[in-house]
Amino acid sequence: MNTLLPYQGLLYKEWIKLRYLGLLPFALLLLALGESFYSMNNLHAASGGQSLWTQVLFRSRMYFERMQYLPLFTGIWLAGVQFLPECLNKRLRLFFHLPVHEQKALALMLGTGFALLLGFSALFCVVQAHIVSRFLPTEVAQLTVQTILPLCLSGFVAYLATVLVLIEQRPWRRCWHAMLGYVLATALCNLNGYGRYVDNLPVFALLALALLLGLPGVLDRIRRGLTW
């Protein structure tokens, strides 16, 4: 018997759920990146590079500010698309009747979501940096990436918090996860200056890891029939 067959079945199931809905955040990102390029190009053509430099360097103008909450939305959206169908009508208990261990099935689903978020984040950083570098020095493009990285991390935080809210059984635990995710994600989405949270990214990453480590325990409590 092919031992990979159950995993292939789970991956196919994820593909069915994400093949269309999973592309929505990428489409929105491409539209927003196009708007960013259009705005910078128009200002550069109308007033020259000096005006653009003044806007960015002295007024902290961010031409990606329309995408401020897009990674956060992407995390919530992908988590909902993946896990909401599994949690309706107590279908989550089917996890314990799969030919794959429930923790491995959860890890596969999370890995799929992380892969999409990573691709989204890479596209955001690379394309926006390229747009900035067309009009401004490379150092400004690097500073732009440093400012975007916390926004991208907010997507991972929102994804994990949403998954926890969906699979949890107790309302008070759901409220706790939602509150924690909200505090972390909104802090990461702060755009009060270039490179504001780049030095604190490891701390926020560890807090996001704490959310990730809480997921296996939820399935374990459900399997044992615990409701606290």
Short mmCIF file of N, CA and C in Angstrom, two decimals, residues 90-220:
data_model
loop_
_atom_site.label_atom_id
_atom_site.label_comp_id
_atom_site.label_asym_id
_atom_site.label_seq_id
_atom_site.Cartn_x
_atom_site.Cartn_y
_atom_site.Cartn_z
N LYS A 90 -19.70 20.22 13.68
CA LYS A 90 -18.82 19.32 14.45
C LYS A 90 -18.04 18.35 13.56
N ARG A 91 -17.72 18.77 12.35
CA ARG A 91 -16.95 17.91 11.45
C ARG A 91 -15.51 17.74 11.90
N LEU A 92 -15.08 18.59 12.82
CA LEU A 92 -13.69 18.51 13.26
C LEU A 92 -13.37 17.15 13.86
N ARG A 93 -14.37 16.48 14.41
CA ARG A 93 -14.12 15.15 14.99
C ARG A 93 -13.76 14.11 13.94
N LEU A 94 -14.01 14.41 12.68
CA LEU A 94 -13.59 13.50 11.61
C LEU A 94 -12.07 13.41 11.52
N PHE A 95 -11.38 14.40 12.10
CA PHE A 95 -9.92 14.36 12.15
C PHE A 95 -9.43 13.07 12.81
N PHE A 96 -10.22 12.57 13.75
CA PHE A 96 -9.78 11.41 14.53
C PHE A 96 -10.13 10.08 13.86
N HIS A 97 -10.70 10.15 12.67
CA HIS A 97 -11.04 8.94 11.93
C HIS A 97 -10.35 8.89 10.57
N LEU A 98 -9.36 9.73 10.39
CA LEU A 98 -8.59 9.74 9.14
C LEU A 98 -7.53 8.65 9.17
N PRO A 99 -7.08 8.20 8.00
CA PRO A 99 -5.97 7.22 7.96
C PRO A 99 -4.63 7.85 8.33
N VAL A 100 -4.64 9.14 8.63
CA VAL A 100 -3.45 9.88 9.05
C VAL A 100 -3.69 10.38 10.47
N HIS A 101 -2.65 10.38 11.30
CA HIS A 101 -2.79 10.90 12.66
C HIS A 101 -3.28 12.34 12.61
N GLU A 102 -4.18 12.68 13.54
CA GLU A 102 -4.80 14.01 13.49
C GLU A 102 -3.78 15.15 13.56
N GLN A 103 -2.71 14.96 14.32
CA GLN A 103 -1.70 16.02 14.42
C GLN A 103 -0.97 16.20 13.09
N LYS A 104 -0.74 15.10 12.38
CA LYS A 104 -0.09 15.19 11.07
C LYS A 104 -1.02 15.85 10.05
N ALA A 105 -2.31 15.53 10.15
CA ALA A 105 -3.28 16.16 9.24
C ALA A 105 -3.34 17.66 9.50
N LEU A 106 -3.33 18.04 10.78
CA LEU A 106 -3.32 19.46 11.13
C LEU A 106 -2.06 20.14 10.62
N ALA A 107 -0.92 19.47 10.80
CA ALA A 107 0.36 20.03 10.34
C ALA A 107 0.35 20.22 8.82
N LEU A 108 -0.26 19.29 8.10
CA LEU A 108 -0.32 19.41 6.64
C LEU A 108 -1.17 20.61 6.23
N MET A 109 -2.30 20.81 6.92
CA MET A 109 -3.15 21.95 6.61
C MET A 109 -2.44 23.26 6.93
N LEU A 110 -1.79 23.30 8.09
CA LEU A 110 -1.06 24.51 8.47
C LEU A 110 0.09 24.78 7.50
N GLY A 111 0.78 23.72 7.10
CA GLY A 111 1.88 23.89 6.15
C GLY A 111 1.41 24.47 4.83
N THR A 112 0.22 24.03 4.39
CA THR A 112 -0.34 24.58 3.15
C THR A 112 -0.64 26.06 3.30
N GLY A 113 -1.25 26.42 4.42
CA GLY A 113 -1.55 27.83 4.67
C GLY A 113 -0.29 28.67 4.79
N PHE A 114 0.71 28.14 5.49
CA PHE A 114 1.98 28.86 5.64
C PHE A 114 2.66 29.06 4.28
N ALA A 115 2.60 28.05 3.43
CA ALA A 115 3.22 28.16 2.11
C ALA A 115 2.58 29.28 1.30
N LEU A 116 1.26 29.39 1.36
CA LEU A 116 0.57 30.46 0.64
C LEU A 116 0.91 31.82 1.24
N LEU A 117 0.95 31.91 2.56
CA LEU A 117 1.30 33.17 3.21
C LEU A 117 2.74 33.57 2.90
N LEU A 118 3.63 32.59 2.86
CA LEU A 118 5.02 32.87 2.53
C LEU A 118 5.15 33.38 1.09
N GLY A 119 4.43 32.74 0.17
CA GLY A 119 4.44 33.21 -1.21
C GLY A 119 3.87 34.61 -1.34
N PHE A 120 2.79 34.87 -0.61
CA PHE A 120 2.18 36.20 -0.61
C PHE A 120 3.17 37.24 -0.09
N SER A 121 3.83 36.92 1.03
CA SER A 121 4.78 37.86 1.64
C SER A 121 5.97 38.12 0.73
N ALA A 122 6.48 37.07 0.10
CA ALA A 122 7.62 37.22 -0.81
C ALA A 122 7.24 38.10 -1.99
N LEU A 123 6.05 37.88 -2.55
CA LEU A 123 5.59 38.69 -3.67
C LEU A 123 5.45 40.15 -3.27
N PHE A 124 4.88 40.39 -2.11
CA PHE A 124 4.70 41.75 -1.59
C PHE A 124 6.05 42.45 -1.45
N CYS A 125 6.99 41.81 -0.76
CA CYS A 125 8.29 42.43 -0.49
C CYS A 125 9.09 42.67 -1.77
N VAL A 126 9.18 41.65 -2.60
CA VAL A 126 10.04 41.73 -3.79
C VAL A 126 9.51 42.75 -4.79
N VAL A 127 8.22 42.70 -5.08
CA VAL A 127 7.66 43.61 -6.09
C VAL A 127 7.66 45.05 -5.59
N GLN A 128 7.27 45.27 -4.33
CA GLN A 128 7.27 46.64 -3.82
C GLN A 128 8.68 47.20 -3.75
N ALA A 129 9.65 46.39 -3.35
CA ALA A 129 11.04 46.84 -3.33
C ALA A 129 11.52 47.19 -4.74
N HIS A 130 11.12 46.40 -5.72
CA HIS A 130 11.50 46.68 -7.10
C HIS A 130 10.87 47.99 -7.59
N ILE A 131 9.62 48.21 -7.22
CA ILE A 131 8.95 49.46 -7.61
C ILE A 131 9.67 50.66 -7.02
N VAL A 132 9.99 50.59 -5.73
CA VAL A 132 10.68 51.71 -5.07
C VAL A 132 12.06 51.94 -5.68
N SER A 133 12.77 50.86 -5.98
CA SER A 133 14.13 50.99 -6.50
C SER A 133 14.16 51.59 -7.91
N ARG A 134 13.04 51.61 -8.60
CA ARG A 134 12.98 52.24 -9.92
C ARG A 134 13.06 53.77 -9.82
N PHE A 135 12.64 54.30 -8.69
CA PHE A 135 12.57 55.75 -8.54
C PHE A 135 13.50 56.30 -7.46
N LEU A 136 13.89 55.47 -6.52
CA LEU A 136 14.68 55.92 -5.37
C LEU A 136 15.88 55.00 -5.16
N PRO A 137 16.85 55.43 -4.35
CA PRO A 137 18.04 54.59 -4.11
C PRO A 137 17.70 53.24 -3.48
N THR A 138 18.63 52.31 -3.62
CA THR A 138 18.44 50.95 -3.11
C THR A 138 18.21 50.95 -1.60
N GLU A 139 18.85 51.87 -0.89
CA GLU A 139 18.70 51.93 0.56
C GLU A 139 17.25 52.17 0.96
N VAL A 140 16.53 52.97 0.17
CA VAL A 140 15.12 53.22 0.47
C VAL A 140 14.30 51.96 0.22
N ALA A 141 14.66 51.20 -0.82
CA ALA A 141 13.97 49.94 -1.08
C ALA A 141 14.19 48.96 0.06
N GLN A 142 15.41 48.92 0.60
CA GLN A 142 15.70 48.04 1.73
C GLN A 142 14.89 48.46 2.96
N LEU A 143 14.79 49.77 3.18
CA LEU A 143 14.00 50.27 4.30
C LEU A 143 12.52 49.95 4.11
N THR A 144 12.08 49.96 2.87
CA THR A 144 10.69 49.59 2.57
C THR A 144 10.42 48.14 2.95
N VAL A 145 11.34 47.25 2.60
CA VAL A 145 11.18 45.83 2.95
C VAL A 145 11.15 45.66 4.47
N GLN A 146 12.02 46.38 5.18
CA GLN A 146 12.03 46.30 6.64
C GLN A 146 10.71 46.75 7.24
N THR A 147 10.04 47.67 6.57
CA THR A 147 8.74 48.15 7.06
C THR A 147 7.62 47.18 6.70
N ILE A 148 7.77 46.49 5.58
CA ILE A 148 6.74 45.55 5.14
C ILE A 148 6.77 44.25 5.93
N LEU A 149 7.96 43.83 6.38
CA LEU A 149 8.08 42.54 7.06
C LEU A 149 7.14 42.40 8.27
N PRO A 150 7.01 43.42 9.15
CA PRO A 150 6.05 43.27 10.24
C PRO A 150 4.61 43.10 9.75
N LEU A 151 4.27 43.78 8.65
CA LEU A 151 2.93 43.60 8.08
C LEU A 151 2.71 42.16 7.65
N CYS A 152 3.75 41.58 7.04
CA CYS A 152 3.65 40.18 6.61
C CYS A 152 3.52 39.24 7.81
N LEU A 153 4.27 39.53 8.87
CA LEU A 153 4.17 38.70 10.07
C LEU A 153 2.78 38.78 10.68
N SER A 154 2.14 39.95 10.55
CA SER A 154 0.77 40.07 11.07
C SER A 154 -0.18 39.10 10.36
N GLY A 155 0.13 38.77 9.10
CA GLY A 155 -0.68 37.78 8.39
C GLY A 155 -0.58 36.41 9.01
N PHE A 156 0.64 36.01 9.41
CA PHE A 156 0.83 34.71 10.07
C PHE A 156 0.14 34.69 11.43
N VAL A 157 0.25 35.80 12.18
CA VAL A 157 -0.41 35.89 13.48
C VAL A 157 -1.93 35.77 13.31
N ALA A 158 -2.47 36.52 12.35
CA ALA A 158 -3.92 36.48 12.11
C ALA A 158 -4.36 35.09 11.68
N TYR A 159 -3.55 34.43 10.87
CA TYR A 159 -3.87 33.07 10.42
C TYR A 159 -3.96 32.11 11.60
N LEU A 160 -2.94 32.11 12.45
CA LEU A 160 -2.91 31.19 13.59
C LEU A 160 -4.02 31.50 14.58
N ALA A 161 -4.25 32.79 14.85
CA ALA A 161 -5.30 33.16 15.80
C ALA A 161 -6.67 32.75 15.27
N THR A 162 -6.90 32.91 13.97
CA THR A 162 -8.18 32.53 13.39
C THR A 162 -8.39 31.02 13.45
N VAL A 163 -7.33 30.27 13.16
CA VAL A 163 -7.43 28.80 13.26
C VAL A 163 -7.79 28.39 14.68
N LEU A 164 -7.14 29.00 15.66
CA LEU A 164 -7.42 28.67 17.06
C LEU A 164 -8.87 29.01 17.42
N VAL A 165 -9.34 30.16 16.97
CA VAL A 165 -10.72 30.56 17.26
C VAL A 165 -11.71 29.56 16.63
N LEU A 166 -11.40 29.09 15.44
CA LEU A 166 -12.33 28.19 14.75
C LEU A 166 -12.37 26.79 15.35
N ILE A 167 -11.21 26.27 15.77
CA ILE A 167 -11.20 24.88 16.24
C ILE A 167 -11.42 24.75 17.74
N GLU A 168 -11.32 25.86 18.47
CA GLU A 168 -11.57 25.79 19.91
C GLU A 168 -13.03 25.47 20.19
N GLN A 169 -13.28 24.84 21.33
CA GLN A 169 -14.63 24.44 21.71
C GLN A 169 -15.25 25.37 22.74
N ARG A 170 -14.43 25.99 23.55
CA ARG A 170 -14.95 26.82 24.64
C ARG A 170 -14.95 28.29 24.24
N PRO A 171 -16.07 29.02 24.49
CA PRO A 171 -16.14 30.44 24.12
C PRO A 171 -15.06 31.29 24.76
N TRP A 172 -14.73 31.01 26.04
CA TRP A 172 -13.75 31.86 26.70
C TRP A 172 -12.36 31.68 26.09
N ARG A 173 -12.06 30.47 25.66
CA ARG A 173 -10.78 30.24 24.98
C ARG A 173 -10.76 30.93 23.62
N ARG A 174 -11.87 30.90 22.92
CA ARG A 174 -11.95 31.59 21.64
C ARG A 174 -11.73 33.09 21.82
N CYS A 175 -12.35 33.65 22.84
CA CYS A 175 -12.17 35.08 23.11
C CYS A 175 -10.72 35.40 23.44
N TRP A 176 -10.07 34.53 24.21
CA TRP A 176 -8.67 34.74 24.56
C TRP A 176 -7.79 34.74 23.32
N HIS A 177 -7.98 33.76 22.45
CA HIS A 177 -7.16 33.68 21.24
C HIS A 177 -7.43 34.87 20.32
N ALA A 178 -8.70 35.25 20.21
CA ALA A 178 -9.04 36.39 19.36
C ALA A 178 -8.42 37.68 19.89
N MET A 179 -8.48 37.86 21.20
CA MET A 179 -7.90 39.06 21.80
C MET A 179 -6.39 39.10 21.63
N LEU A 180 -5.73 37.97 21.87
CA LEU A 180 -4.28 37.91 21.73
C LEU A 180 -3.87 38.17 20.28
N GLY A 181 -4.56 37.54 19.34
CA GLY A 181 -4.26 37.76 17.93
C GLY A 181 -4.49 39.20 17.52
N TYR A 182 -5.56 39.80 18.04
CA TYR A 182 -5.86 41.19 17.70
C TYR A 182 -4.77 42.13 18.19
N VAL A 183 -4.33 41.94 19.43
CA VAL A 183 -3.29 42.82 20.00
C VAL A 183 -1.99 42.70 19.21
N LEU A 184 -1.56 41.47 18.94
CA LEU A 184 -0.30 41.27 18.22
C LEU A 184 -0.39 41.79 16.78
N ALA A 185 -1.48 41.45 16.10
CA ALA A 185 -1.60 41.83 14.68
C ALA A 185 -1.71 43.33 14.50
N THR A 186 -2.49 44.00 15.34
CA THR A 186 -2.64 45.45 15.19
C THR A 186 -1.35 46.17 15.55
N ALA A 187 -0.58 45.64 16.49
CA ALA A 187 0.72 46.24 16.81
C ALA A 187 1.66 46.13 15.62
N LEU A 188 1.65 44.99 14.95
CA LEU A 188 2.52 44.78 13.80
C LEU A 188 2.09 45.62 12.60
N CYS A 189 0.83 46.00 12.54
CA CYS A 189 0.32 46.78 11.40
C CYS A 189 0.52 48.28 11.58
N ASN A 190 1.17 48.69 12.64
CA ASN A 190 1.41 50.12 12.88
C ASN A 190 2.39 50.66 11.85
N LEU A 191 1.98 51.72 11.15
CA LEU A 191 2.84 52.31 10.11
C LEU A 191 3.20 53.76 10.46
N ASN A 192 3.64 53.98 11.67
CA ASN A 192 4.00 55.33 12.10
C ASN A 192 5.42 55.73 11.72
N GLY A 193 6.10 54.92 10.96
CA GLY A 193 7.45 55.25 10.52
C GLY A 193 8.09 54.07 9.84
N TYR A 194 9.07 54.36 9.00
CA TYR A 194 9.79 53.29 8.30
C TYR A 194 10.62 52.47 9.28
N GLY A 195 10.56 51.15 9.13
CA GLY A 195 11.38 50.26 9.94
C GLY A 195 11.06 50.28 11.42
N ARG A 196 9.81 50.57 11.76
CA ARG A 196 9.45 50.78 13.16
C ARG A 196 9.68 49.55 14.03
N TYR A 197 9.30 48.37 13.54
CA TYR A 197 9.35 47.17 14.38
C TYR A 197 10.38 46.15 13.92
N VAL A 198 11.26 46.56 13.02
CA VAL A 198 12.18 45.56 12.46
C VAL A 198 13.09 44.96 13.53
N ASP A 199 13.48 45.74 14.54
CA ASP A 199 14.35 45.22 15.59
C ASP A 199 13.61 44.30 16.55
N ASN A 200 12.29 44.43 16.59
CA ASN A 200 11.48 43.62 17.51
C ASN A 200 10.82 42.42 16.83
N LEU A 201 11.15 42.21 15.56
CA LEU A 201 10.54 41.10 14.84
C LEU A 201 10.78 39.74 15.49
N PRO A 202 12.00 39.45 16.02
CA PRO A 202 12.19 38.16 16.68
C PRO A 202 11.25 37.95 17.86
N VAL A 203 10.97 39.02 18.61
CA VAL A 203 10.05 38.90 19.76
C VAL A 203 8.64 38.56 19.27
N PHE A 204 8.19 39.29 18.26
CA PHE A 204 6.85 39.02 17.71
C PHE A 204 6.79 37.63 17.09
N ALA A 205 7.88 37.20 16.47
CA ALA A 205 7.91 35.85 15.88
C ALA A 205 7.78 34.78 16.96
N LEU A 206 8.41 35.00 18.10
CA LEU A 206 8.29 34.05 19.21
C LEU A 206 6.86 34.01 19.75
N LEU A 207 6.21 35.17 19.81
CA LEU A 207 4.82 35.21 20.26
C LEU A 207 3.91 34.48 19.27
N ALA A 208 4.20 34.63 17.98
CA ALA A 208 3.44 33.88 16.97
C ALA A 208 3.68 32.39 17.12
N LEU A 209 4.92 32.01 17.45
CA LEU A 209 5.24 30.60 17.66
C LEU A 209 4.44 30.04 18.84
N ALA A 210 4.21 30.87 19.86
CA ALA A 210 3.40 30.43 21.00
C ALA A 210 1.98 30.08 20.56
N LEU A 211 1.44 30.86 19.63
CA LEU A 211 0.11 30.53 19.09
C LEU A 211 0.15 29.19 18.35
N LEU A 212 1.21 28.99 17.58
CA LEU A 212 1.35 27.74 16.82
C LEU A 212 1.43 26.54 17.76
N LEU A 213 2.19 26.67 18.84
CA LEU A 213 2.36 25.56 19.77
C LEU A 213 1.08 25.23 20.53
N GLY A 214 0.13 26.17 20.54
CA GLY A 214 -1.13 25.91 21.22
C GLY A 214 -2.09 25.06 20.43
N LEU A 215 -1.86 24.92 19.13
CA LEU A 215 -2.81 24.19 18.27
C LEU A 215 -2.89 22.70 18.56
N PRO A 216 -1.77 21.98 18.71
CA PRO A 216 -1.89 20.54 18.98
C PRO A 216 -2.66 20.23 20.26
N GLY A 217 -2.53 21.08 21.26
CA GLY A 217 -3.24 20.86 22.52
C GLY A 217 -4.74 20.94 22.36
N VAL A 218 -5.21 21.77 21.43
CA VAL A 218 -6.65 21.88 21.20
C VAL A 218 -7.20 20.56 20.67
N LEU A 219 -6.54 19.99 19.67
CA LEU A 219 -6.99 18.70 19.14
C LEU A 219 -6.93 17.61 20.20
N ASP A 220 -5.91 17.66 21.03
CA ASP A 220 -5.77 16.65 22.07
C ASP A 220 -6.93 16.73 23.06
#
